[in-house]
CSV table of C-alpha atoms and ligand atoms in Angstrom, one decimal:
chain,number,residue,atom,x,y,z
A,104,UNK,CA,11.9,15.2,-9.9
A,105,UNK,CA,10.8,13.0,-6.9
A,106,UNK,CA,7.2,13.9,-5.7
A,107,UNK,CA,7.4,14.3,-1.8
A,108,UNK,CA,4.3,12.5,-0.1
A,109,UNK,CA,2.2,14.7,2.4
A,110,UNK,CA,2.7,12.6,5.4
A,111,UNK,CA,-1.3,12.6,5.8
A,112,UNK,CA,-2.2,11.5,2.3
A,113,UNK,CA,-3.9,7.8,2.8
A,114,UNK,CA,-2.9,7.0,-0.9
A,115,UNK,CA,0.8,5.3,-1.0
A,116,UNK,CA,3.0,6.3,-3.7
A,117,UNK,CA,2.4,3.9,-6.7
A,118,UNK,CA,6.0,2.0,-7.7
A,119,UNK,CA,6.0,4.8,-10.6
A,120,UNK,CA,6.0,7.9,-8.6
A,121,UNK,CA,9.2,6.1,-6.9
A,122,UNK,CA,11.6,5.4,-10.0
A,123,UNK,CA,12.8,8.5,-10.7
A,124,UNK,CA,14.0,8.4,-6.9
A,125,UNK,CA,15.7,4.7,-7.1
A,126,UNK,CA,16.8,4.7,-10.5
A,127,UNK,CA,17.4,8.5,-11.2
A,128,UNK,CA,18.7,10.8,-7.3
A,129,UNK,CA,20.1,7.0,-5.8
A,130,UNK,CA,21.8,6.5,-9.5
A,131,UNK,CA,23.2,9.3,-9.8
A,132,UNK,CA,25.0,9.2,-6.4
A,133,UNK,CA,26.8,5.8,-7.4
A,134,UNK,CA,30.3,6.9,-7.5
A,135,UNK,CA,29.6,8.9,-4.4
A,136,UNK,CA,28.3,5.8,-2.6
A,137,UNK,CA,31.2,3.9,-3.9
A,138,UNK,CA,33.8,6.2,-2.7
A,139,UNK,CA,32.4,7.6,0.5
A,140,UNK,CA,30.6,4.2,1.9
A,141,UNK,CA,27.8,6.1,2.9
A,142,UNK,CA,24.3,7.3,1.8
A,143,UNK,CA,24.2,11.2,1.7
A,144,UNK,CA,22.0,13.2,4.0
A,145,UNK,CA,19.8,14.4,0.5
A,146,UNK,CA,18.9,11.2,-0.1
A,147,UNK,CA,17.9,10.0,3.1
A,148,UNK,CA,15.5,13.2,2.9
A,149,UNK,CA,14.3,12.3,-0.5
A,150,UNK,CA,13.6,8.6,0.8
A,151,UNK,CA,11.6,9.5,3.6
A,152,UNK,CA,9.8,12.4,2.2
A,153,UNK,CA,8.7,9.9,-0.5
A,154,UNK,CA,6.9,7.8,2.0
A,155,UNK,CA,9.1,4.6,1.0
A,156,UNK,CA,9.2,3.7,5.1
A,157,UNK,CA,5.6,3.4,5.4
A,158,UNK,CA,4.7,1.3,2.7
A,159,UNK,CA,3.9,-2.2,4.4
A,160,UNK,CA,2.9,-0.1,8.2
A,161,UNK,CA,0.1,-0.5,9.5
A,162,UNK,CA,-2.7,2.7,8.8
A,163,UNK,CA,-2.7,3.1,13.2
A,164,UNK,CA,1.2,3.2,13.0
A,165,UNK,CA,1.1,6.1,9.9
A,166,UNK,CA,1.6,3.9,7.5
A,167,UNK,CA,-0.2,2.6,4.0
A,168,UNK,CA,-1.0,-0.8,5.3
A,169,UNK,CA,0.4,-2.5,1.9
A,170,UNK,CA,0.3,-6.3,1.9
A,171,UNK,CA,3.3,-8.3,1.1
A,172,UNK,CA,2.3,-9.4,-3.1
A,173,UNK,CA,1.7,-6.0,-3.2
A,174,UNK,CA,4.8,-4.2,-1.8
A,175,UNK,CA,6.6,-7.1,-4.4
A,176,UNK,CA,6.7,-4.2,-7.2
A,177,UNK,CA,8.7,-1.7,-5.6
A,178,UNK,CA,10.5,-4.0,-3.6
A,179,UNK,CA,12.3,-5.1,-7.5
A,180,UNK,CA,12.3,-1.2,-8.4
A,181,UNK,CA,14.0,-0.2,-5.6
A,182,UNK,CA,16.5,-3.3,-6.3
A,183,UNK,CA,17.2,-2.1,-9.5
A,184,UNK,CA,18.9,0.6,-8.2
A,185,UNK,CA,21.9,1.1,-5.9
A,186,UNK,CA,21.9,-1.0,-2.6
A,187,UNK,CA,21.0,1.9,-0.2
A,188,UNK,CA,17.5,2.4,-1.9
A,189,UNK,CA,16.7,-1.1,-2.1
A,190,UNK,CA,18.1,-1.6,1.4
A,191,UNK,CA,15.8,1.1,2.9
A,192,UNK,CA,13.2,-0.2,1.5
A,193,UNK,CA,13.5,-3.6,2.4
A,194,UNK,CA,14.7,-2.8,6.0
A,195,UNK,CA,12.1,0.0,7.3
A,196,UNK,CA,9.3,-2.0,6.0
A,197,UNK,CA,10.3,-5.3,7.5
A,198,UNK,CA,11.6,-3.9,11.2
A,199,UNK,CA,8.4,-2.8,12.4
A,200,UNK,CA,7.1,-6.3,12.6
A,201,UNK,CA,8.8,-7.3,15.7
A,202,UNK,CA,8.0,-4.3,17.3
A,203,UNK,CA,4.0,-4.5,16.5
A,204,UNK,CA,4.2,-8.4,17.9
A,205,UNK,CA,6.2,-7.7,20.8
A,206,UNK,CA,6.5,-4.0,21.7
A,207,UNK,CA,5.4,-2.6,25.0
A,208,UNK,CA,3.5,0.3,23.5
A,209,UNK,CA,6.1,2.7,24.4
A,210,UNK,CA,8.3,0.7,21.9
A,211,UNK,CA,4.9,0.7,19.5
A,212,UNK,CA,5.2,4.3,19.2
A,213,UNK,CA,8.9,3.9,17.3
A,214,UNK,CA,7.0,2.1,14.5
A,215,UNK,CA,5.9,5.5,13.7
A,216,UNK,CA,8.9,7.6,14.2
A,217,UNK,CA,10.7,4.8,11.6
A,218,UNK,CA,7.5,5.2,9.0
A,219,UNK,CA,7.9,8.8,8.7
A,220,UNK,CA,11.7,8.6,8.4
A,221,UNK,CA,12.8,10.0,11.9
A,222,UNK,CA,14.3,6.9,13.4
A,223,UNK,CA,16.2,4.3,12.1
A,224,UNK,CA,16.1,0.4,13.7
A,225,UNK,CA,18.8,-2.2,13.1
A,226,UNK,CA,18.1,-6.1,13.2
A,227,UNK,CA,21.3,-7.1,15.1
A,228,UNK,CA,21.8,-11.0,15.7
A,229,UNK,CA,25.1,-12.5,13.5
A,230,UNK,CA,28.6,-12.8,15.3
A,231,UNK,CA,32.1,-13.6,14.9
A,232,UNK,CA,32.0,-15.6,17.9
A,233,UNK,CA,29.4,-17.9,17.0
A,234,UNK,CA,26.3,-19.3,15.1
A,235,UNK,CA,22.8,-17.7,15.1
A,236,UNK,CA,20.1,-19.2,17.1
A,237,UNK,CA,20.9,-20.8,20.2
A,238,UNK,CA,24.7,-20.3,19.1
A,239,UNK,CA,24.5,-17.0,20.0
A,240,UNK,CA,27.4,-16.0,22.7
A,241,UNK,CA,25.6,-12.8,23.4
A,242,UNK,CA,25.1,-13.3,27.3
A,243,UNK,CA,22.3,-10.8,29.1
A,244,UNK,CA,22.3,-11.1,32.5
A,245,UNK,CA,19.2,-10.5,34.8
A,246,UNK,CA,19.7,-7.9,37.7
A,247,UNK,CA,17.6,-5.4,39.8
A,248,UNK,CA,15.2,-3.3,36.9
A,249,UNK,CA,17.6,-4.4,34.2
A,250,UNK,CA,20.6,-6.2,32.4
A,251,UNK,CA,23.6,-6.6,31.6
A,252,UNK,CA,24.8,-7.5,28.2
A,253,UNK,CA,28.0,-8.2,27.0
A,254,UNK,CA,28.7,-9.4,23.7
A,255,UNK,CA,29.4,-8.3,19.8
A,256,UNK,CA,28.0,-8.7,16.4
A,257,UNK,CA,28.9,-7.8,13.4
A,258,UNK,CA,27.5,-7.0,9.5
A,259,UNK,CA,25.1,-5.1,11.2
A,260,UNK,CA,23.2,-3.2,8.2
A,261,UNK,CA,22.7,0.9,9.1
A,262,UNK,CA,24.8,-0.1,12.0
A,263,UNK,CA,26.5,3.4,11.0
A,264,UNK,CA,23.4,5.6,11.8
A,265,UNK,CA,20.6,4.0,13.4
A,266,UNK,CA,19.1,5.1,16.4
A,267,UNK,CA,17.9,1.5,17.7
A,268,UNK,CA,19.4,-2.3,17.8
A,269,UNK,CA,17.1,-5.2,17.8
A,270,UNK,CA,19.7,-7.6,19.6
A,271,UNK,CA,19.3,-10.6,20.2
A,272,UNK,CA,21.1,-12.2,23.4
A,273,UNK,CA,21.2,-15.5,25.4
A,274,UNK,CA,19.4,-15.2,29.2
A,275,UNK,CA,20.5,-18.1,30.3
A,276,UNK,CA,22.9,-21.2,29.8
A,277,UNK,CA,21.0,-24.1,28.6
A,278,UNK,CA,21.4,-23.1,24.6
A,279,UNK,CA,17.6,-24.1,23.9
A,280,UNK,CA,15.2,-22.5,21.6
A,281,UNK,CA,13.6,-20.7,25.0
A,282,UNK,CA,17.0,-19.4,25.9
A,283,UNK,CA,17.3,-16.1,23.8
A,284,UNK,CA,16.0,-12.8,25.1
A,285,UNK,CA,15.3,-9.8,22.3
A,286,UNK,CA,16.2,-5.7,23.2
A,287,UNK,CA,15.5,-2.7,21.2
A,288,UNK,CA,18.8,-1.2,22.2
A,289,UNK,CA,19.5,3.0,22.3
A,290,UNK,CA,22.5,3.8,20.5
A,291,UNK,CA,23.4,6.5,22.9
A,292,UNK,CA,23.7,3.5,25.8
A,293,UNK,CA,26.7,3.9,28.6
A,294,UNK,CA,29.1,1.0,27.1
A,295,UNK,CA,28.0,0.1,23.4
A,296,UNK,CA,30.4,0.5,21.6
A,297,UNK,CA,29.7,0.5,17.5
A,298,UNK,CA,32.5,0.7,15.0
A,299,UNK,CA,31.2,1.4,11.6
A,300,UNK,CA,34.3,1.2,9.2
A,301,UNK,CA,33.6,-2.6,8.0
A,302,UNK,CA,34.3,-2.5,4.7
A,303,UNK,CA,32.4,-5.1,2.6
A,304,UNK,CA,32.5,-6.5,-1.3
A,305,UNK,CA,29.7,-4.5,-2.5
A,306,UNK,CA,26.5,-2.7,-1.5
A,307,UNK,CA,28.0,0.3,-0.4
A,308,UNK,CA,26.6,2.8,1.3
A,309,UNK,CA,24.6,0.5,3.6
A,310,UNK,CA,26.5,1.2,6.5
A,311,UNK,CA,27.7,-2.3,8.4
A,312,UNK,CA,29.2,-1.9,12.0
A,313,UNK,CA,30.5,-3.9,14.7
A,314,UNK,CA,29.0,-3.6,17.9
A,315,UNK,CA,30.5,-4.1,21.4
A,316,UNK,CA,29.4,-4.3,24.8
A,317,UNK,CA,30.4,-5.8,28.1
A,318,UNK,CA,28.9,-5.6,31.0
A,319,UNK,CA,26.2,-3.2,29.0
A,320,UNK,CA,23.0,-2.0,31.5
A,321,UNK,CA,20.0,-2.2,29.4
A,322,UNK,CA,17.0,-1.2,31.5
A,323,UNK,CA,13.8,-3.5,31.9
A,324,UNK,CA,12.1,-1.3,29.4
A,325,UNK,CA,14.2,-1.9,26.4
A,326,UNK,CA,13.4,-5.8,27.1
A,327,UNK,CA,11.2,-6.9,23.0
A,328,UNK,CA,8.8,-9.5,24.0
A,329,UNK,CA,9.2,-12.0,27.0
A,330,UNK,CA,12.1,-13.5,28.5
A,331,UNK,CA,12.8,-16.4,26.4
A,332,UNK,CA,10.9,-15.1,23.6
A,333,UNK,CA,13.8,-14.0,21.3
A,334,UNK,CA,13.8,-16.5,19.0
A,335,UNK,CA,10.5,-15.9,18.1
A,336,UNK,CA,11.0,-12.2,18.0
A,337,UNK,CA,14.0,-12.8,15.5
A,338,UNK,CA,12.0,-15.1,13.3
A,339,UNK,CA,8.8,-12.4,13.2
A,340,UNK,CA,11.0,-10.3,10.8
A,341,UNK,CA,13.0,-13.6,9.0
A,342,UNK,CA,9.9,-14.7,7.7
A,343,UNK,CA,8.9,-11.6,6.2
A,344,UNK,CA,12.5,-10.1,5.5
A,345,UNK,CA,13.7,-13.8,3.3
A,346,UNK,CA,10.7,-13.4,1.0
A,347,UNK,CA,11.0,-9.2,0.6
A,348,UNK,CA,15.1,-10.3,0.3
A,349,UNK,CA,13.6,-12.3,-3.0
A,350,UNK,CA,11.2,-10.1,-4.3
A,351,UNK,CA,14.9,-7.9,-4.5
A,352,UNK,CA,17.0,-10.6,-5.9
A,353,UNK,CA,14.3,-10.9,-8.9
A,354,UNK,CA,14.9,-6.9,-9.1
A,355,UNK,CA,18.7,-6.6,-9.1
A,356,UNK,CA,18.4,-9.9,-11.4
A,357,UNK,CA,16.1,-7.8,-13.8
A,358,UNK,CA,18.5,-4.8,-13.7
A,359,UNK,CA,21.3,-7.3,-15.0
A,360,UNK,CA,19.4,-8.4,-17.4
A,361,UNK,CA,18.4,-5.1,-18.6
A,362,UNK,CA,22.6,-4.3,-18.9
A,363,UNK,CA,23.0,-7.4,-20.9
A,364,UNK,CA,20.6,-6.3,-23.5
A,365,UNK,CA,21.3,-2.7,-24.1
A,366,UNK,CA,24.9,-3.8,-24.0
A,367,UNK,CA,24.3,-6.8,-26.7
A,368,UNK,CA,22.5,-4.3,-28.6
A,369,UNK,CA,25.7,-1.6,-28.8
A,370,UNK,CA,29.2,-3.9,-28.9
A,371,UNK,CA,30.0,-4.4,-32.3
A,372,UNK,CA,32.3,-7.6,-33.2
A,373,UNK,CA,32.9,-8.7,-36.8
A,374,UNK,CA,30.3,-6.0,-38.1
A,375,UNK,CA,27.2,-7.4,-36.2
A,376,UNK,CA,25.9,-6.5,-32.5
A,377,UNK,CA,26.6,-9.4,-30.2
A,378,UNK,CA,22.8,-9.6,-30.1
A,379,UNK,CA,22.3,-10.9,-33.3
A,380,UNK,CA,24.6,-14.0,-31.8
A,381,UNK,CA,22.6,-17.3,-31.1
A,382,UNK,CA,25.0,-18.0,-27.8
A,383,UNK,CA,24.2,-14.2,-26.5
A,384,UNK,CA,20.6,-14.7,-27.1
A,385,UNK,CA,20.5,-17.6,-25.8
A,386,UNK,CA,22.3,-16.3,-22.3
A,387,UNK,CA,19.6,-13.7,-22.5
A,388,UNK,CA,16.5,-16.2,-22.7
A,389,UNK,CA,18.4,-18.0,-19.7
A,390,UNK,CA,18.4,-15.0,-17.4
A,391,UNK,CA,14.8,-14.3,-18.2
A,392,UNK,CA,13.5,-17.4,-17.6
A,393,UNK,CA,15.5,-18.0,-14.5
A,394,UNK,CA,14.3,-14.5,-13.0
A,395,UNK,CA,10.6,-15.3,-14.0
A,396,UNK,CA,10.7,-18.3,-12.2
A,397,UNK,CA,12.1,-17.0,-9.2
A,398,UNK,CA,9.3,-13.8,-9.5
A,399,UNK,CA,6.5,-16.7,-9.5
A,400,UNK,CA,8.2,-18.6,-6.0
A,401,UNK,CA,8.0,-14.7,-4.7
A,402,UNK,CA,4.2,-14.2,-5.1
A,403,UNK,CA,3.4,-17.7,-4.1
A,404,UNK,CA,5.3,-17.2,-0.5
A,405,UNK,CA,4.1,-13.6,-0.5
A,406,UNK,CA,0.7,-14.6,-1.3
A,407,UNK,CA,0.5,-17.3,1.5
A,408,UNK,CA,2.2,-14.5,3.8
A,409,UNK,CA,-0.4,-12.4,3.3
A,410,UNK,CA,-2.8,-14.9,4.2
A,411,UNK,CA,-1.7,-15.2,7.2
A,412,UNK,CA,-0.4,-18.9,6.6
A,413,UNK,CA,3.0,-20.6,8.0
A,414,UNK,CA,5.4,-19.3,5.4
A,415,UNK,CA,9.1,-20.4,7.0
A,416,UNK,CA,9.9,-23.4,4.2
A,417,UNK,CA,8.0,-21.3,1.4
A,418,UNK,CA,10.3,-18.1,2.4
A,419,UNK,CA,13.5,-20.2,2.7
A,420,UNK,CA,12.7,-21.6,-0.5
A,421,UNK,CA,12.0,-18.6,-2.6
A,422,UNK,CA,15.6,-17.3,-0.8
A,423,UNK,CA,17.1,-20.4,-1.9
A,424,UNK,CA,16.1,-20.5,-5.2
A,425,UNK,CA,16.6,-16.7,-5.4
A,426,UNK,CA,20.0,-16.4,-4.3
A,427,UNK,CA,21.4,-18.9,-7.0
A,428,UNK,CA,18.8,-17.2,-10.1
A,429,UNK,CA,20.9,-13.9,-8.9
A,430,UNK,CA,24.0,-15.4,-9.3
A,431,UNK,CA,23.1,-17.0,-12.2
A,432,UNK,CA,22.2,-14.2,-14.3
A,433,UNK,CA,24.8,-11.8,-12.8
A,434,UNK,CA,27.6,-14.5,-14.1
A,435,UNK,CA,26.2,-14.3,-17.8
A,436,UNK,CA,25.1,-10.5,-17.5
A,437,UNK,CA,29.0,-9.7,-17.2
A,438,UNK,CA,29.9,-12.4,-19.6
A,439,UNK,CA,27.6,-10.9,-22.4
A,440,UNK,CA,30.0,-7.5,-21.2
A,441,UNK,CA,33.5,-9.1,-22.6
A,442,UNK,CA,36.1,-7.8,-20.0
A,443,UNK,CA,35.1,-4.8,-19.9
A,444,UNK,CA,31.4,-5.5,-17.4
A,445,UNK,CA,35.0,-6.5,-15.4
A,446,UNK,CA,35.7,-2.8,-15.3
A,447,UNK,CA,34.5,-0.1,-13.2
A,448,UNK,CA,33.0,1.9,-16.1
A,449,UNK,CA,30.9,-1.1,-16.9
A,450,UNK,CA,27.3,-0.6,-14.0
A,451,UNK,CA,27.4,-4.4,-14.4
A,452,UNK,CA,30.6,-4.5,-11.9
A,453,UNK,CA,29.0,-3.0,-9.3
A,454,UNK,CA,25.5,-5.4,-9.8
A,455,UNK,CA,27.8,-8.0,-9.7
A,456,UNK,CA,29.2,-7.6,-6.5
A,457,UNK,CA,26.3,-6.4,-5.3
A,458,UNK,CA,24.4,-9.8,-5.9
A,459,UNK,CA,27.0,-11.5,-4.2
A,460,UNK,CA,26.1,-9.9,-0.8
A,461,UNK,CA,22.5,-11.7,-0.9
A,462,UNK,CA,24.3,-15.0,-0.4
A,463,UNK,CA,24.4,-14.3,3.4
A,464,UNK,CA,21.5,-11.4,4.2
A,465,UNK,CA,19.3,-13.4,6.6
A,466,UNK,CA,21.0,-16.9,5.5
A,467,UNK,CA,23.1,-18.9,3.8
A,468,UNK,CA,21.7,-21.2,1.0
A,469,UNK,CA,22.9,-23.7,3.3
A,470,UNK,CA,20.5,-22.7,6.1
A,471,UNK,CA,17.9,-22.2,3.6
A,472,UNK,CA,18.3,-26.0,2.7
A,473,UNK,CA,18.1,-27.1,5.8
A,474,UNK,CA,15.0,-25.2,6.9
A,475,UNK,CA,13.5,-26.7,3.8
A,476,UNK,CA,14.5,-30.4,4.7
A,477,UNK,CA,13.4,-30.1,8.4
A,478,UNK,CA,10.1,-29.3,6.9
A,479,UNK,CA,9.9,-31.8,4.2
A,480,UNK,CA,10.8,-34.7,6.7
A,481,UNK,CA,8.0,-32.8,9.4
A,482,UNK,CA,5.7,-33.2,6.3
A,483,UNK,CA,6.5,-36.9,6.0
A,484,UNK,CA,6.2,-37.7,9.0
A,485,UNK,CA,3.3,-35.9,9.9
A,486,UNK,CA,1.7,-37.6,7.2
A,487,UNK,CA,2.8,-41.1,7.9
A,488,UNK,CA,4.4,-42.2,10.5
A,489,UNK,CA,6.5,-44.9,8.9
A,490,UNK,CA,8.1,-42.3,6.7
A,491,UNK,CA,6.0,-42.5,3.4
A,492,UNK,CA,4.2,-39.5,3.5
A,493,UNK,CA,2.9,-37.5,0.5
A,494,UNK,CA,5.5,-34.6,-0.6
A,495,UNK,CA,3.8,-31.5,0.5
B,213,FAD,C1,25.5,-7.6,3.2
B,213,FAD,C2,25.2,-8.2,4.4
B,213,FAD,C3,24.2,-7.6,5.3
B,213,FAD,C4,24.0,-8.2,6.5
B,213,FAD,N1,23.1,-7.6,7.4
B,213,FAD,C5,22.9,-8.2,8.6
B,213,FAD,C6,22.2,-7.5,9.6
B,213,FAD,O1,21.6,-6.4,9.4
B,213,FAD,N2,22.0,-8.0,10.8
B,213,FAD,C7,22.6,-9.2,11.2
B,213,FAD,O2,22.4,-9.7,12.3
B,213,FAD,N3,23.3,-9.9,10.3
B,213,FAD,C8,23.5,-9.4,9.0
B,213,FAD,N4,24.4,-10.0,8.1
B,213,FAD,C9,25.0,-11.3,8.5
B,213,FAD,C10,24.4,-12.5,7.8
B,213,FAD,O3,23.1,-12.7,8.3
B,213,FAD,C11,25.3,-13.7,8.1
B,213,FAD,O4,26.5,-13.4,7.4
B,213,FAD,C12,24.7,-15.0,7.6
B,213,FAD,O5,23.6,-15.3,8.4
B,213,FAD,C13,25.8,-16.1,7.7
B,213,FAD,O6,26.3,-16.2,9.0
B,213,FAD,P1,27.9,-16.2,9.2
B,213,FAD,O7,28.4,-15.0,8.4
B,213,FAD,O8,28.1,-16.2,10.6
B,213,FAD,O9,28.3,-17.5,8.4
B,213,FAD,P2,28.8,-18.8,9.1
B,213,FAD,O10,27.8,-19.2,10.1
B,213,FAD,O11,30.2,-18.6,9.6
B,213,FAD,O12,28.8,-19.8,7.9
B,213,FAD,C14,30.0,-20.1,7.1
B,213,FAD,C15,29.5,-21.3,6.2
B,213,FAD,O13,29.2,-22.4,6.9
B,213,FAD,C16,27.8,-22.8,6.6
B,213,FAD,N5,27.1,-23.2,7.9
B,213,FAD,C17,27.2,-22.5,9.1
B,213,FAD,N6,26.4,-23.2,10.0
B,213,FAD,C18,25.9,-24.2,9.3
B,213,FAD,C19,25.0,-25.3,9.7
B,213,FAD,N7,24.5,-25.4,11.0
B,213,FAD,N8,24.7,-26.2,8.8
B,213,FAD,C20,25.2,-26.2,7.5
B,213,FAD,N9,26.0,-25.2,7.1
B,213,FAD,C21,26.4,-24.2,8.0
B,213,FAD,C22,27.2,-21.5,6.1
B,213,FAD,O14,26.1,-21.8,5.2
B,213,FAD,C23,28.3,-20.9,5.3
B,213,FAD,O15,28.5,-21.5,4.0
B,213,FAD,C24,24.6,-9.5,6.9
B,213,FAD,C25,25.5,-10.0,6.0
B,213,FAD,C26,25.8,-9.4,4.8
B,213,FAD,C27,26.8,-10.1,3.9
């Protein structure tokens, strides 16, 4: 049964009072979530009345106030369940952010409407049309009390149901890092178009939309933060949302690692269970060293997070490492299965398409190096001038 949480009860739910919710009432809606695409109105219910939104928010906001090292725990739980839970999770406790930097406090009071479950925000910045960042073809256009945006993006996560966009738009032409403007968006605005039938590889149920608007009029109001400042509103959730993205890597990774063993335990070949094999034992030691040491690059960004230290290089490289530990240990989790983890009877099918979705959520391991790079070279020079500079 999954305990509801009185909504004035200052003790959060500990990661045990929420398995039964990911890995029992989100489990047993897999083939539901498979077929229909989309999470069902129960569970949504179940997630909020658990109190998994206010986690991380801030006491003022409603919320439990947790810091990030310690919201790792049911950051992994969550992730060892379907996509949707884990998603929730992740998303509703990351959003807020923005809006707590940024908001005018009209916007401030969302943060509490999203803790208790009532509205949903979307983080909308990747197009078709163009890079992130000062790629972005998004144009907003400054006239009398408002805007005018016109634009698209796309692979927009809960783009199916949620209430609010965070978009992201260029205010003027010169393409530098000042040149981005943020808006919290109203679904129900004249013009916006949002098409929520793309299909993607795995994680179903999370919802991903195009959106579409030209010539779009966004009042002053729904302006995040100052002109110019959307960069910076953008990167107040990427710093967090990479190093939460990790924390449920390690968890989907752990859930994989779970199926190899219970599977090497059961299949039988030439008499003996395949996990009385040297090769399968040794895949298994693999996985679990490989997710452990993705779990410690976790804490240490989360820990520095919470101490309110710069965490961009530490973030991209927990993601970096992350992403390829998931991919790792999903590979040899549906190798230990034989052809049939290849089947959709196997759970392992679905984790491993799953996994492959974290390759692009909030970066590519491309982008990840070079964030890295840019700050190991920083580092150097920082350090010395002529380029000899410790390693930091
Ligand atoms: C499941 C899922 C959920 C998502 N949710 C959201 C969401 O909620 N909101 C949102 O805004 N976006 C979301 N995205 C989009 C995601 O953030 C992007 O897919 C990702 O940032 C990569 O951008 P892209 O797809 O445009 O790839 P591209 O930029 O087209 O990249 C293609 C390839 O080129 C490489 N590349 C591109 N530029 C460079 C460069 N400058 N240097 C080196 N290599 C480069 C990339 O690493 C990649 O290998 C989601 C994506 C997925 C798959």
């Amino acid at each position: 049964m999954v305990r509801p949480m009185p909504p004035t009860t200052a003790r959060p739910p500990s990661p045990d009072d929420l398995r039964e919710l990911f890995l029992g009432a989100f489990e047993a809606a897999v083939p539901e979530l498979e077929r229909e695409d989309r999470i069902p109105a129960r569970l949504l219910e179940l997630t909020a009345a658990a109190g998994v939104h206010r986690l991380t928010v801030p006491p003022e906001h409603g919320g439990f106030g947790l810091g990030l090292v310690d919201f790792l725990p049911y950051l992994e739980l969550a992730a060892m369940g379907p996509a949707p839970g884990r998603m929730i999770c992740h998303l509703s406790n990351g959003i807020w952010r923005p809006l707590a930097g940024y908001g005018s406090p009209e916007q401030r009071r969302l943060i509490r409407e999203q803790a208790e479950g009532r509205t949903t925000i979307a983080f909308a910045l990747t197009e078709r049309s163009g890079g992130t960042g000062r790629d972005l073809h998004s144009r907003a256009v400054a006239e009398t009390g408002g805007w005018r945006l016109t634009g698209e993006k796309h692979l927009i996560t809960f783009g199916d149901r949620a209430d609010w966009f965070l978009l992201v738009a260029a205010s003027d032409e010169r393409r530098e890092r000042d040149s981005l403007t943020a808006f919290l968006v109203p679904r129900d605005t004249p013009g916006f178009e949002i098409d929520a039938g793309q299909r993607t590889m795995g994680l179903h149920g999370t919802g991903h939309a195009w959106l579409r608007y030209r010539e779009m009029r966004v009042e002053d109001r729904h302006r995040l933060g100052e002109v110019g400042q959307g960069l910076e509103v953008a990167l107040s959730f990427l710093d967090y949302s990479r190093i939460s993205l990790s924390a449920c890597m390690v968890g989907l990774a752990r859930r994989a690692l779970q199926e190899a063993i219970a599977y090497s335990r059961r299949r039988i070949t030439f008499g003996r269970p395949i996990a009385e094999r040297d090769a399968i034992r040794a895949h298994l030691a693999d996985m679990h060293a490989d997710l452990e040491a993705g779990r410690g690059l976790v804490r240490t960004a989360a820990a520095a997070f919470d101490a309110g230290e710069e965490v961009t290089a530490a973030a991209a490289t927990a993601k970096l490492f992350c992403l390829n530990m998931v991919g790792r240990v999903t590979d040899l989790a549906l190798r230990v299965h034989g052809g049939f983890g290849y089947t959709t009877d196997a759970p392992i099918e679905r984790i491993y398409r799953d996994a492959r979705g974290f390759w692009f959520e909030e970066g590519t391991a491309e982008i990840q190096q070079l964030v890295i790079a840019r700050h190991l070279l920083r580092a150097a020079e920082a350090s010395e001038p002529d380029g000899t500079g410790a390693v930091p």
